[in-house]
mmCIF file of C-alpha atoms and ligand atoms in Angstrom:
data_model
loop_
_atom_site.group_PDB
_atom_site.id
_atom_site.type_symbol
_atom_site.label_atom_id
_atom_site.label_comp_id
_atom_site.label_asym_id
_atom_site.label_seq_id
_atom_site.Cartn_x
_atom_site.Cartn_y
_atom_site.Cartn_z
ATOM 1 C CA UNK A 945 0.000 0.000 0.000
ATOM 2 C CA UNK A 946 1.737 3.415 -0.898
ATOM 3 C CA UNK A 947 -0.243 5.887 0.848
ATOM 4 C CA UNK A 948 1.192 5.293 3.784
ATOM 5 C CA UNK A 949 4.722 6.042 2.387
ATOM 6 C CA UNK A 950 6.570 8.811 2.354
ATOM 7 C CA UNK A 951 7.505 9.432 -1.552
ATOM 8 C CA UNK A 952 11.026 11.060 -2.182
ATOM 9 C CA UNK A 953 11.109 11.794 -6.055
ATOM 10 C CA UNK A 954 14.388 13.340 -7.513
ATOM 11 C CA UNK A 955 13.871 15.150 -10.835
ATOM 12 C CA UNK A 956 17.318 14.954 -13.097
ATOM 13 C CA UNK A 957 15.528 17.675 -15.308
ATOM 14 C CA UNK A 958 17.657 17.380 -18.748
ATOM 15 C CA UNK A 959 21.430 16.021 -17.306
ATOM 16 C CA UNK A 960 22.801 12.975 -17.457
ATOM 17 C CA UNK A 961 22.738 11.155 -20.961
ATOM 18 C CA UNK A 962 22.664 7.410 -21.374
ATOM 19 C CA UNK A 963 25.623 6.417 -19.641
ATOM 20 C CA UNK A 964 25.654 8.859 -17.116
ATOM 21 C CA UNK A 965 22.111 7.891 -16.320
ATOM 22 C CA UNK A 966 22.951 4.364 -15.930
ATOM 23 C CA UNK A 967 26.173 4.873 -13.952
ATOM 24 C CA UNK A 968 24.177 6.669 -11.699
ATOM 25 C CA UNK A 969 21.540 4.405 -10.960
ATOM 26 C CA UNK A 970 24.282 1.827 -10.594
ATOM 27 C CA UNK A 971 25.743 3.686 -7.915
ATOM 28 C CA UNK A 972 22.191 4.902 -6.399
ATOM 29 C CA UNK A 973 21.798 1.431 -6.122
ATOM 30 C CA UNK A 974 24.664 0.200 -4.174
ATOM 31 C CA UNK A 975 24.137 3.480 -1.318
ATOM 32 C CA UNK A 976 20.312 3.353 -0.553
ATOM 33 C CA UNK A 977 18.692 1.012 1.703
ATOM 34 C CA UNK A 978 15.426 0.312 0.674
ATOM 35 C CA UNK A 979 12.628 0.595 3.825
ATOM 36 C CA UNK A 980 9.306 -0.177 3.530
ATOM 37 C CA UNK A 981 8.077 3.231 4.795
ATOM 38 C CA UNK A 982 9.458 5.712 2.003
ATOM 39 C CA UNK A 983 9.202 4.854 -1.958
ATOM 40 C CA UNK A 984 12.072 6.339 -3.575
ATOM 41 C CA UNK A 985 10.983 7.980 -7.349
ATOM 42 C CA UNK A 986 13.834 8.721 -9.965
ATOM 43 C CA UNK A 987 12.536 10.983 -12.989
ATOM 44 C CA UNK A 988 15.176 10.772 -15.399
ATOM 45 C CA UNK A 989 14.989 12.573 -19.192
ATOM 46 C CA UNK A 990 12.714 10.286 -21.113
ATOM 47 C CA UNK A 991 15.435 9.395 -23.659
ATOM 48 C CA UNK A 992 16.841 6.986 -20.610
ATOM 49 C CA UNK A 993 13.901 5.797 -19.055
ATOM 50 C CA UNK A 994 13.576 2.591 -21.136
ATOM 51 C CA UNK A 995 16.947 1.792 -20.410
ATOM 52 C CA UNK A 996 17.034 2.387 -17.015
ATOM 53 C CA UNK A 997 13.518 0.684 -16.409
ATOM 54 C CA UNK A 998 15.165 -2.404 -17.668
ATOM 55 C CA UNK A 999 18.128 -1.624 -15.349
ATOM 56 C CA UNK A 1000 15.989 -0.507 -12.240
ATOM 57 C CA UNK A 1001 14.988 -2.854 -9.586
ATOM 58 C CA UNK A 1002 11.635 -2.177 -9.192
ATOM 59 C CA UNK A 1003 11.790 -2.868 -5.071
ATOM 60 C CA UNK A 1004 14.530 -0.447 -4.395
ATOM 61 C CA UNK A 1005 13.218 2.606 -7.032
ATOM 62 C CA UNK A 1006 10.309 3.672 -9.043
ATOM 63 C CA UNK A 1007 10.449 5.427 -12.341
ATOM 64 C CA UNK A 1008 8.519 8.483 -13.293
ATOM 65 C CA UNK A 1009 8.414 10.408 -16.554
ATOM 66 C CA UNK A 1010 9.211 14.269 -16.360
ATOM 67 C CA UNK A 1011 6.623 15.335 -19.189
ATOM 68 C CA UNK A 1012 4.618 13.372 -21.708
ATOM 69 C CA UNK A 1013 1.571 14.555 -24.353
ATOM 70 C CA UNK A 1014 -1.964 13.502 -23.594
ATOM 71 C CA UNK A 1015 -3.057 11.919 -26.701
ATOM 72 C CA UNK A 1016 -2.557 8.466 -26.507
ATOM 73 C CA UNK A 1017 -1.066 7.929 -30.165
ATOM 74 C CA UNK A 1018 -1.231 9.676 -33.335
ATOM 75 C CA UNK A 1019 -0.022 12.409 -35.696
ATOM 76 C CA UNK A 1020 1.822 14.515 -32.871
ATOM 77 C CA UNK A 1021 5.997 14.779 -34.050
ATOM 78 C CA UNK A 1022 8.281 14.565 -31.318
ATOM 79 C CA UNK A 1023 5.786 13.881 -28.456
ATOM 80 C CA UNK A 1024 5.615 10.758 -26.222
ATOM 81 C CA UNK A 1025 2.610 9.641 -24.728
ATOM 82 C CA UNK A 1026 1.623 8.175 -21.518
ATOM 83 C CA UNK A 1027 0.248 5.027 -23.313
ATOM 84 C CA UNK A 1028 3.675 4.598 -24.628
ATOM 85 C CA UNK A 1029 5.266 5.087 -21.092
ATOM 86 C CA UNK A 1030 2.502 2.054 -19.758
ATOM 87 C CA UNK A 1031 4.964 0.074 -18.405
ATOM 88 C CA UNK A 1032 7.784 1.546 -17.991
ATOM 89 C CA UNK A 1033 7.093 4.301 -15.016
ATOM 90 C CA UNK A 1034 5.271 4.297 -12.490
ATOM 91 C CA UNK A 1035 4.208 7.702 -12.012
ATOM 92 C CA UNK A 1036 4.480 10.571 -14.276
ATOM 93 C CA UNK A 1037 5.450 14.241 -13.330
ATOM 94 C CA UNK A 1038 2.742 16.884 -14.338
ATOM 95 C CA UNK A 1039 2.600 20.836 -14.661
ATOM 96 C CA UNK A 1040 6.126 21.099 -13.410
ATOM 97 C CA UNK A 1041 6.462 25.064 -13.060
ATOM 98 C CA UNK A 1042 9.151 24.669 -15.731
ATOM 99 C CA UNK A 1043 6.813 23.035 -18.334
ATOM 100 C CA UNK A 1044 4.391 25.706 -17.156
ATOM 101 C CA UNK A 1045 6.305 28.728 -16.952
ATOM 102 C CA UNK A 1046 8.727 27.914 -19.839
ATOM 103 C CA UNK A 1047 7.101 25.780 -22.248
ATOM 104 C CA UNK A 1048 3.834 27.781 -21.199
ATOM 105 C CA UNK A 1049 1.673 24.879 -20.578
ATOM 106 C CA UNK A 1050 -1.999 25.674 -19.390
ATOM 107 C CA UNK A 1051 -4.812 24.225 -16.749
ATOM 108 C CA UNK A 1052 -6.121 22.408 -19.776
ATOM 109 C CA UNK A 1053 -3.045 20.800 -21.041
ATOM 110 C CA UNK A 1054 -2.354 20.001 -17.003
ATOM 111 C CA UNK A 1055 -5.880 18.422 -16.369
ATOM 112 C CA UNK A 1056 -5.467 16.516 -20.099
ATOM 113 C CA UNK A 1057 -2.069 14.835 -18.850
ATOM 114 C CA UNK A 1058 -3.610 13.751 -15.176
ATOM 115 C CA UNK A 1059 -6.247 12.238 -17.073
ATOM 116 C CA UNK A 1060 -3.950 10.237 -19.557
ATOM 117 C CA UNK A 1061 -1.833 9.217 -16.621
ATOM 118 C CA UNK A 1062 -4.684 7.977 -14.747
ATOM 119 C CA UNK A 1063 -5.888 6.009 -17.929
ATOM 120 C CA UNK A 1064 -2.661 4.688 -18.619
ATOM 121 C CA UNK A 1065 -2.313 3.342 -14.960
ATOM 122 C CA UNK A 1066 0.837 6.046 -14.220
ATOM 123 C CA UNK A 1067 0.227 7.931 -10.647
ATOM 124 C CA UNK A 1068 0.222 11.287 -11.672
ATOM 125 C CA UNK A 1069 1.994 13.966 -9.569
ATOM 126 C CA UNK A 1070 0.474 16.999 -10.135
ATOM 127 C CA UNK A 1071 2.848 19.868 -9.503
ATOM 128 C CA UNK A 1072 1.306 23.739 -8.157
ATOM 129 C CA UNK A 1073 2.908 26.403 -7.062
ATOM 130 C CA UNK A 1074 2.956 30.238 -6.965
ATOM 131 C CA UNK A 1075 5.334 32.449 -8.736
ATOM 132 C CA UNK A 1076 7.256 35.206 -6.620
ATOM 133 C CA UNK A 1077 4.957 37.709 -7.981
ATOM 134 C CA UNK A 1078 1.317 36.132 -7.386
ATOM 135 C CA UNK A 1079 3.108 35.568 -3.479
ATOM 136 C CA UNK A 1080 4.175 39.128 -3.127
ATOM 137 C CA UNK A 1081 0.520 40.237 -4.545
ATOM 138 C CA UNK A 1082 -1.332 38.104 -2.026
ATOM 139 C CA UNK A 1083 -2.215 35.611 -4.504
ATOM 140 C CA UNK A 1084 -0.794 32.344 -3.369
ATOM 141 C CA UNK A 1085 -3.748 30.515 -2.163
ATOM 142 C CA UNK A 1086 -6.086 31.533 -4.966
ATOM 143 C CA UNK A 1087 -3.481 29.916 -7.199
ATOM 144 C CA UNK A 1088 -3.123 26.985 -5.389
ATOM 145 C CA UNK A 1089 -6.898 26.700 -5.160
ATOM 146 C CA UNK A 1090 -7.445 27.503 -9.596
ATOM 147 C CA UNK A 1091 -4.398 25.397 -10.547
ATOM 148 C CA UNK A 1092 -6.005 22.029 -8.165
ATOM 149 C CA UNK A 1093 -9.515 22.640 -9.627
ATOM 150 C CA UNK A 1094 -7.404 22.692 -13.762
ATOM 151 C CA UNK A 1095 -5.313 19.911 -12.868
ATOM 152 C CA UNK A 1096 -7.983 17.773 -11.659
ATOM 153 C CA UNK A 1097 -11.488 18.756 -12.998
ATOM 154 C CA UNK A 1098 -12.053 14.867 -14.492
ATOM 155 C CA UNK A 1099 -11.091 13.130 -11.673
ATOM 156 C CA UNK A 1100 -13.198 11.010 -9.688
ATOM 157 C CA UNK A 1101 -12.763 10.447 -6.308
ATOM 158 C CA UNK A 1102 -12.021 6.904 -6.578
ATOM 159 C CA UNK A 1103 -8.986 8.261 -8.994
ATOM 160 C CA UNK A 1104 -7.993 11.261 -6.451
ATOM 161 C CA UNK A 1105 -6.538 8.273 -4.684
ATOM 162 C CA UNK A 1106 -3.998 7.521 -7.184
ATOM 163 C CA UNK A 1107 -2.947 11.134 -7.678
ATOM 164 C CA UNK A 1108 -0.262 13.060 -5.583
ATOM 165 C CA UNK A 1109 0.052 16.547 -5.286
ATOM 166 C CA UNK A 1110 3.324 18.829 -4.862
ATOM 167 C CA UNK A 1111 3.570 21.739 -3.044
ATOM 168 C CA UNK A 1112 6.297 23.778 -5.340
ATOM 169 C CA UNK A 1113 6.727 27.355 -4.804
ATOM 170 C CA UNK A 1114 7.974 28.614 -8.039
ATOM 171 C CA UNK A 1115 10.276 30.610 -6.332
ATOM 172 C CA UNK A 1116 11.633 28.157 -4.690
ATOM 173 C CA UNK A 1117 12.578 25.793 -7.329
ATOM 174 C CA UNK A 1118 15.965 25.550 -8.123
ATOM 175 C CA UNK A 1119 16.384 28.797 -6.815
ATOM 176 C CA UNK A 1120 18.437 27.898 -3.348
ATOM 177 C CA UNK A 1121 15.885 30.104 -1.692
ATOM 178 C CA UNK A 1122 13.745 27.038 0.034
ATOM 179 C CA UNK A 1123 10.470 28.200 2.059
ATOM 180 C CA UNK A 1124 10.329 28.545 5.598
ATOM 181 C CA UNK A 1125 8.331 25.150 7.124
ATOM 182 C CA UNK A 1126 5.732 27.239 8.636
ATOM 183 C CA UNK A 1127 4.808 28.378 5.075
ATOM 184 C CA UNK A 1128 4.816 25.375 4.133
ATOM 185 C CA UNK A 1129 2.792 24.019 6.248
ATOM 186 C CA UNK A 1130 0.499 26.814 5.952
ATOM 187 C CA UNK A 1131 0.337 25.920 2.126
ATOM 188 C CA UNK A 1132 -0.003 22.457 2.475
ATOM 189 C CA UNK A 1133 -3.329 22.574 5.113
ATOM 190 C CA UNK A 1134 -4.653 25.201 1.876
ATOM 191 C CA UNK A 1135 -4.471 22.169 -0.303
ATOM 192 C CA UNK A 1136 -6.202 19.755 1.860
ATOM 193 C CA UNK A 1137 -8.840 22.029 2.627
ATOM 194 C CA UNK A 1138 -9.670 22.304 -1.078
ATOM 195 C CA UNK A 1139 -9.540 18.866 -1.477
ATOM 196 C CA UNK A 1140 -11.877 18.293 1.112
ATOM 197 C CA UNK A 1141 -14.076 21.331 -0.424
ATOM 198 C CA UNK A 1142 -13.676 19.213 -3.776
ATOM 199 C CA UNK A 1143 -13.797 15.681 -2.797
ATOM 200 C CA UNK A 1144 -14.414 15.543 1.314
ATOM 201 C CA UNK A 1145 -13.137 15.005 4.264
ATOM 202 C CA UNK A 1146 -11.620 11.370 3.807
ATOM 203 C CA UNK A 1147 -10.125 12.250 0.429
ATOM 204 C CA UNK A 1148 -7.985 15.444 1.779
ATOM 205 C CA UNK A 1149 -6.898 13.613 5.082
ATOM 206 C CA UNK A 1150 -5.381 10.348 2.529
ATOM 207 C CA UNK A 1151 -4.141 11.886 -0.774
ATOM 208 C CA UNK A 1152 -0.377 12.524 -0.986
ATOM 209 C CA UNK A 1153 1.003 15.782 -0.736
ATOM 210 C CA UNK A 1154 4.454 16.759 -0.904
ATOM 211 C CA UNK A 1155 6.467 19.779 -1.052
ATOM 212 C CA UNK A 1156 9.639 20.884 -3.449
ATOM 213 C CA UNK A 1157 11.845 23.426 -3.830
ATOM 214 C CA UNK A 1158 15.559 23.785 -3.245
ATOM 215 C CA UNK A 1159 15.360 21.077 -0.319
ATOM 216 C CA UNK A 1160 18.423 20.061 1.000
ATOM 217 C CA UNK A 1161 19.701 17.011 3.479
ATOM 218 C CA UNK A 1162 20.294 19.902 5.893
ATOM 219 C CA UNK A 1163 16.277 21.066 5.365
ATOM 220 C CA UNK A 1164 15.011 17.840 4.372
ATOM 221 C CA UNK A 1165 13.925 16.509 7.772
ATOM 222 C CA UNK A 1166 12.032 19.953 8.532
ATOM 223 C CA UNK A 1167 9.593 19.788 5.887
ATOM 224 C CA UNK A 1168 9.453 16.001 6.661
ATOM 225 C CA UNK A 1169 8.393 16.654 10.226
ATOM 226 C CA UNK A 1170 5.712 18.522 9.282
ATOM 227 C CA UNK A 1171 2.033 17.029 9.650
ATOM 228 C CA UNK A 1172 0.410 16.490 5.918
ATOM 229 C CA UNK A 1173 3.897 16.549 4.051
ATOM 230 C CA UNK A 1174 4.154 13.089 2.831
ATOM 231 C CA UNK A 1175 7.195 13.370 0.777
ATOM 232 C CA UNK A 1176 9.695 15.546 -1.033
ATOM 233 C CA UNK A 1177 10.446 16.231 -4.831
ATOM 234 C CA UNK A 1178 13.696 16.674 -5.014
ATOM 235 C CA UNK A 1179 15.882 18.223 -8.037
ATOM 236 C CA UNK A 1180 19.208 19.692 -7.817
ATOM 237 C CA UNK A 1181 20.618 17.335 -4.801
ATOM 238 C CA UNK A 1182 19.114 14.657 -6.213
ATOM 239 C CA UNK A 1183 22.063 14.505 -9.148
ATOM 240 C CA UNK A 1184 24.813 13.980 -6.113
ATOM 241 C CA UNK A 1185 24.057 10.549 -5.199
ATOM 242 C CA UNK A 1186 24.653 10.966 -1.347
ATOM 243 C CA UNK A 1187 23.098 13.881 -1.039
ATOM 244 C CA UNK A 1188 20.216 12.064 -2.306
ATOM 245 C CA UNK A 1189 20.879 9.487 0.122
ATOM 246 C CA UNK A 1190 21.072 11.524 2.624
ATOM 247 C CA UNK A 1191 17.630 13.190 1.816
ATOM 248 C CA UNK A 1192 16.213 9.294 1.528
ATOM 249 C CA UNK A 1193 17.633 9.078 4.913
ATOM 250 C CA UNK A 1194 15.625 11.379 6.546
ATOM 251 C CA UNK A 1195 12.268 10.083 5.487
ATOM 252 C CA UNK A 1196 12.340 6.300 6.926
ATOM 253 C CA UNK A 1197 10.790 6.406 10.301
ATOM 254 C CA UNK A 1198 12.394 3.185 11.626
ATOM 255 C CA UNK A 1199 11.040 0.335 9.720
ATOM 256 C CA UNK A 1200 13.648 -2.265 9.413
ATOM 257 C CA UNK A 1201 15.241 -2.146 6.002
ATOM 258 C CA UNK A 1202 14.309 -4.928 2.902
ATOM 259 C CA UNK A 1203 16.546 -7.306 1.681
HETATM 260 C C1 PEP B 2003 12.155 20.446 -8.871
HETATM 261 O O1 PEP B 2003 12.774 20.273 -9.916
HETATM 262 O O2 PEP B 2003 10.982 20.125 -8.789
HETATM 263 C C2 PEP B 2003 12.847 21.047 -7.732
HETATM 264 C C3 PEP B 2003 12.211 21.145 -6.599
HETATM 265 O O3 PEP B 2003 14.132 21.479 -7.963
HETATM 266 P P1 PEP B 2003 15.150 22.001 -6.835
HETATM 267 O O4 PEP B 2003 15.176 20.988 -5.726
HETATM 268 O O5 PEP B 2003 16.460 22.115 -7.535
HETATM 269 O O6 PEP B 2003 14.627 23.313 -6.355
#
């Protein structure tokens, strides 16, 4: 059962080619213990996943693709869809704030995506956030509250459970300027309040949440320790593989490690 897991996904954004990729996991894989209290996600460029998902034991790490198109096949050049990554990750990242701040991707591409993940059996995680701006102007939980209702205006109840949500200040990501915990937290109780709105009571206490955004092994634990956060999403320290260890670290909460 995953939901009671922590989740610790580290996005490699676009580094490591094929080799890198694989010397990586190789070495990932001889440093982390795997517990059965925190599922450990690597998002790799999609160019390595198939390579890596034949390389990856499945036990120790899941896969999850960074960005895919909606359509499930067809005339679309250069896309990938989720019915072509069936198989080969387990989850799939969606509206990172770089696919919606650079490659301008809207609410209605967002919600299309968690819907073809959910079809195509991939555990979406559906990324929100506020820019600097929309914080300074007051905005923060009005965004959180329009981009939750776009990402996830098709989804059932019976899906929400499937689906987990991070908490990614746009500010914060990949900035080295992390948020304090207490906004955080703050942030994190918004989101399960409109998922209770949306879905009710049951649904907000048990969906995932996590937060991202410049986390560190030194700030890892904090946002850890903090009721509701479930998990972290994890990019630049999750290229050095013991900082990413490290991070991994933090989450168990004393179960006895797998062999
Ligand atoms: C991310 O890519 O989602 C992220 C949180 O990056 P970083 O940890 O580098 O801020």
């Amino acid at each position: 059962m995953v939901n009671n897991k922590k989740i610790i996904i580290g996005n490699w954004k676009m580094n490591l080619n094929v080799q890198e990729s694989s010397l990586y996991l190789h070495q990932l894989s001889k440093i982390v213990k795997t517990h059965r209290d925190v599922e450990v996600v690597l998002s790799p460029t999609t160019l390595t996943l198939q390579s890596l998902s034949l390389q990856v034991n499945l036990r120790q790490f899941k896969l999850a693709a960074q960005n895919f198109y909606w359509r499930d096949q067809g005339s679309y050049t250069g896309e990938v869809s989720a019915t072509q990554l069936r198989g080969i990750v387990q989850y799939g990242l969606v509206g990172h704030s770089e696919r919606r701040h650079i490659f301008g991707e809207s609410d209605k591409d967002i919600r299309s995506k968690v819907e073809a993940a959910v079809r195509n059996h991939i555990r979406p995680v559906l990324c929100i956030g506020e820019t600097a701006w929309e914080r300074s102007n007051g905005e923060t939980y009005d965004i959180l509250h329009d981009q939750l209702i776009g990402g996830f205006a098709n989804i059932t109840s019976e899906e929400l459970s499937r689906v987990v949500v991070a908490y990614e200040p746009v500010w914060a990501v990949g900035t080295g300027q992390n948020a304090l915990p207490t906004y955080v937290s703050a942030a994190v109780s918004a989101i399960r309040n409109q998922i209770e709105h949306l879905y009710g009571k049951k649904a907000s206490e048990s969906i995932q949440v996590i937060y991202g955004g410049s986390v560190t092994p030194d700030s890892a634990a904090d946002y850890l320790a903090l009721p509701g956060v479930d998990g972290l999403l994890i990019g630049g320290a999750s290229l050095n593989a013991h900082s990413f260890n490290e991070i991994i670290k933090k989450a168990h909460r004393g179960s006895a490690v797998v062999e």
